[in-house]
mmCIF file of C-alpha atoms in Angstrom:
data_model
loop_
_atom_site.group_PDB
_atom_site.id
_atom_site.type_symbol
_atom_site.label_atom_id
_atom_site.label_comp_id
_atom_site.label_asym_id
_atom_site.label_seq_id
_atom_site.Cartn_x
_atom_site.Cartn_y
_atom_site.Cartn_z
ATOM 1 C CA UNK T 342 7.847 17.819 19.557
ATOM 2 C CA UNK T 343 9.353 16.013 22.499
ATOM 3 C CA UNK T 344 12.952 14.913 22.593
ATOM 4 C CA UNK T 345 13.689 11.267 23.297
ATOM 5 C CA UNK T 346 16.693 9.509 24.713
ATOM 6 C CA UNK T 347 19.171 8.035 22.239
ATOM 7 C CA UNK T 348 19.031 4.261 22.754
ATOM 8 C CA UNK T 349 21.438 2.838 20.170
ATOM 9 C CA UNK T 350 23.824 0.713 22.285
ATOM 10 C CA UNK T 351 26.953 1.859 20.430
ATOM 11 C CA UNK T 352 26.019 5.531 20.641
ATOM 12 C CA UNK T 353 25.170 5.183 24.337
ATOM 13 C CA UNK T 354 28.462 3.397 25.045
ATOM 14 C CA UNK T 355 30.398 6.146 23.248
ATOM 15 C CA UNK T 356 28.241 8.862 24.849
ATOM 16 C CA UNK T 357 27.699 10.175 21.351
ATOM 17 C CA UNK T 358 24.910 12.034 19.605
ATOM 18 C CA UNK T 359 26.554 11.521 16.190
ATOM 19 C CA UNK T 360 24.395 8.981 14.370
ATOM 20 C CA UNK T 361 27.385 7.906 12.253
ATOM 21 C CA UNK T 362 28.955 6.466 15.411
ATOM 22 C CA UNK T 363 26.392 3.692 14.964
ATOM 23 C CA UNK T 364 28.101 1.282 12.576
ATOM 24 C CA UNK T 365 24.765 -0.121 11.414
ATOM 25 C CA UNK T 366 23.413 3.304 10.510
ATOM 26 C CA UNK T 367 26.711 4.164 8.817
ATOM 27 C CA UNK T 368 26.726 0.945 6.732
ATOM 28 C CA UNK T 369 23.103 1.429 5.718
ATOM 29 C CA UNK T 370 23.683 5.036 4.650
ATOM 30 C CA UNK T 371 27.056 4.668 2.964
ATOM 31 C CA UNK T 372 27.159 1.053 1.784
ATOM 32 C CA UNK T 373 23.418 0.401 1.254
ATOM 33 C CA UNK T 374 23.631 -2.589 3.577
ATOM 34 C CA UNK T 375 19.896 -3.257 3.766
ATOM 35 C CA UNK T 376 18.904 -6.435 5.582
ATOM 36 C CA UNK T 377 16.444 -7.604 8.234
ATOM 37 C CA UNK T 378 18.925 -7.330 11.121
ATOM 38 C CA UNK T 379 19.880 -3.751 10.301
ATOM 39 C CA UNK T 380 16.240 -2.757 9.817
ATOM 40 C CA UNK T 381 15.342 -4.309 13.174
ATOM 41 C CA UNK T 382 18.125 -2.351 14.882
ATOM 42 C CA UNK T 383 16.941 0.919 13.346
ATOM 43 C CA UNK T 384 13.343 0.238 14.370
ATOM 44 C CA UNK T 385 14.266 -0.916 17.865
ATOM 45 C CA UNK T 386 16.566 1.927 18.978
ATOM 46 C CA UNK T 387 16.282 5.703 18.841
ATOM 47 C CA UNK T 388 19.211 7.297 17.031
ATOM 48 C CA UNK T 389 18.140 10.935 17.284
ATOM 49 C CA UNK T 390 16.977 13.035 20.201
ATOM 50 C CA UNK T 391 14.515 14.760 17.896
ATOM 51 C CA UNK T 392 13.833 12.887 14.662
ATOM 52 C CA UNK T 393 11.842 15.737 13.157
ATOM 53 C CA UNK T 394 14.751 18.153 13.447
ATOM 54 C CA UNK T 395 17.742 15.813 13.181
ATOM 55 C CA UNK T 396 16.767 12.980 10.843
ATOM 56 C CA UNK T 397 17.901 13.822 7.305
ATOM 57 C CA UNK T 398 15.277 14.735 4.737
ATOM 58 C CA UNK T 399 14.800 12.425 1.785
ATOM 59 C CA UNK T 400 16.267 14.277 -1.193
ATOM 60 C CA UNK T 401 13.461 13.008 -3.429
ATOM 61 C CA UNK T 402 10.738 14.636 -1.325
ATOM 62 C CA UNK T 403 7.228 14.141 -2.729
ATOM 63 C CA UNK T 404 8.637 12.017 -5.577
ATOM 64 C CA UNK T 405 10.312 9.393 -3.370
ATOM 65 C CA UNK T 406 9.732 6.060 -5.085
ATOM 66 C CA UNK T 407 10.419 4.062 -1.918
ATOM 67 C CA UNK T 408 7.713 5.968 -0.042
ATOM 68 C CA UNK T 409 5.268 5.652 -2.935
ATOM 69 C CA UNK T 410 5.900 1.903 -3.279
ATOM 70 C CA UNK T 411 5.357 1.380 0.460
ATOM 71 C CA UNK T 412 2.202 3.485 0.327
ATOM 72 C CA UNK T 413 0.953 1.200 -2.461
ATOM 73 C CA UNK T 414 1.563 -1.985 -0.459
ATOM 74 C CA UNK T 415 5.156 -2.875 -1.314
ATOM 75 C CA UNK T 416 7.174 -4.564 1.391
ATOM 76 C CA UNK T 417 10.658 -4.450 -0.154
ATOM 77 C CA UNK T 418 13.549 -4.454 2.297
ATOM 78 C CA UNK T 419 15.347 -1.579 0.560
ATOM 79 C CA UNK T 420 12.228 0.600 0.809
ATOM 80 C CA UNK T 421 11.668 -0.180 4.488
ATOM 81 C CA UNK T 422 15.302 0.641 5.235
ATOM 82 C CA UNK T 423 15.118 3.878 3.240
ATOM 83 C CA UNK T 424 12.091 4.982 5.271
ATOM 84 C CA UNK T 425 13.992 4.330 8.502
ATOM 85 C CA UNK T 426 16.966 6.393 7.348
ATOM 86 C CA UNK T 427 15.198 9.469 5.987
ATOM 87 C CA UNK T 428 12.356 11.782 6.913
ATOM 88 C CA UNK T 429 9.630 12.242 4.314
ATOM 89 C CA UNK T 430 7.258 15.168 3.845
ATOM 90 C CA UNK T 431 3.532 14.774 4.423
ATOM 91 C CA UNK T 432 1.690 13.758 1.297
ATOM 92 C CA UNK T 433 -0.557 16.407 -0.215
ATOM 93 C CA UNK T 434 -2.750 13.833 -1.952
ATOM 94 C CA UNK T 435 -4.215 12.496 1.268
ATOM 95 C CA UNK T 436 -4.706 15.946 2.719
ATOM 96 C CA UNK T 437 -6.394 17.136 -0.459
ATOM 97 C CA UNK T 438 -8.819 14.218 -0.417
ATOM 98 C CA UNK T 439 -9.889 15.110 3.111
ATOM 99 C CA UNK T 440 -10.459 18.723 2.108
ATOM 100 C CA UNK T 441 -12.631 17.701 -0.847
ATOM 101 C CA UNK T 442 -15.245 15.939 1.294
ATOM 102 C CA UNK T 443 -18.513 17.823 1.198
ATOM 103 C CA UNK T 444 -19.668 17.969 4.813
ATOM 104 C CA UNK T 445 -23.243 18.809 3.855
ATOM 105 C CA UNK T 446 -23.635 15.687 1.714
ATOM 106 C CA UNK T 447 -22.051 13.556 4.407
ATOM 107 C CA UNK T 448 -24.407 14.864 7.108
ATOM 108 C CA UNK T 449 -27.435 14.657 4.837
ATOM 109 C CA UNK T 450 -26.926 10.929 4.302
ATOM 110 C CA UNK T 451 -26.999 10.205 8.039
ATOM 111 C CA UNK T 452 -29.897 12.370 9.195
#
């Protein structure tokens, strides 16, 4: 996994790698300040050199309601913001479905 350059203007100005030096990130995490401007900032700028290693895990893991709602077509602001703030594990359901495909039946239909 490649490292990227931190691009958050506040963090760059402060020469900081501490994500809480970004006031927007801090307000979203601690005050649940979820709005379109904050979401845009989080989507526009990198806040971690390595998101996989540094971005905090969602404490709800596989049972994260925000992730499940988004997966089912929801577009709620609070869910979008949550997904920007936390890293979520891969979903076993999708992987399992791919493993259940019978290759022989698939090939037989197209011969």
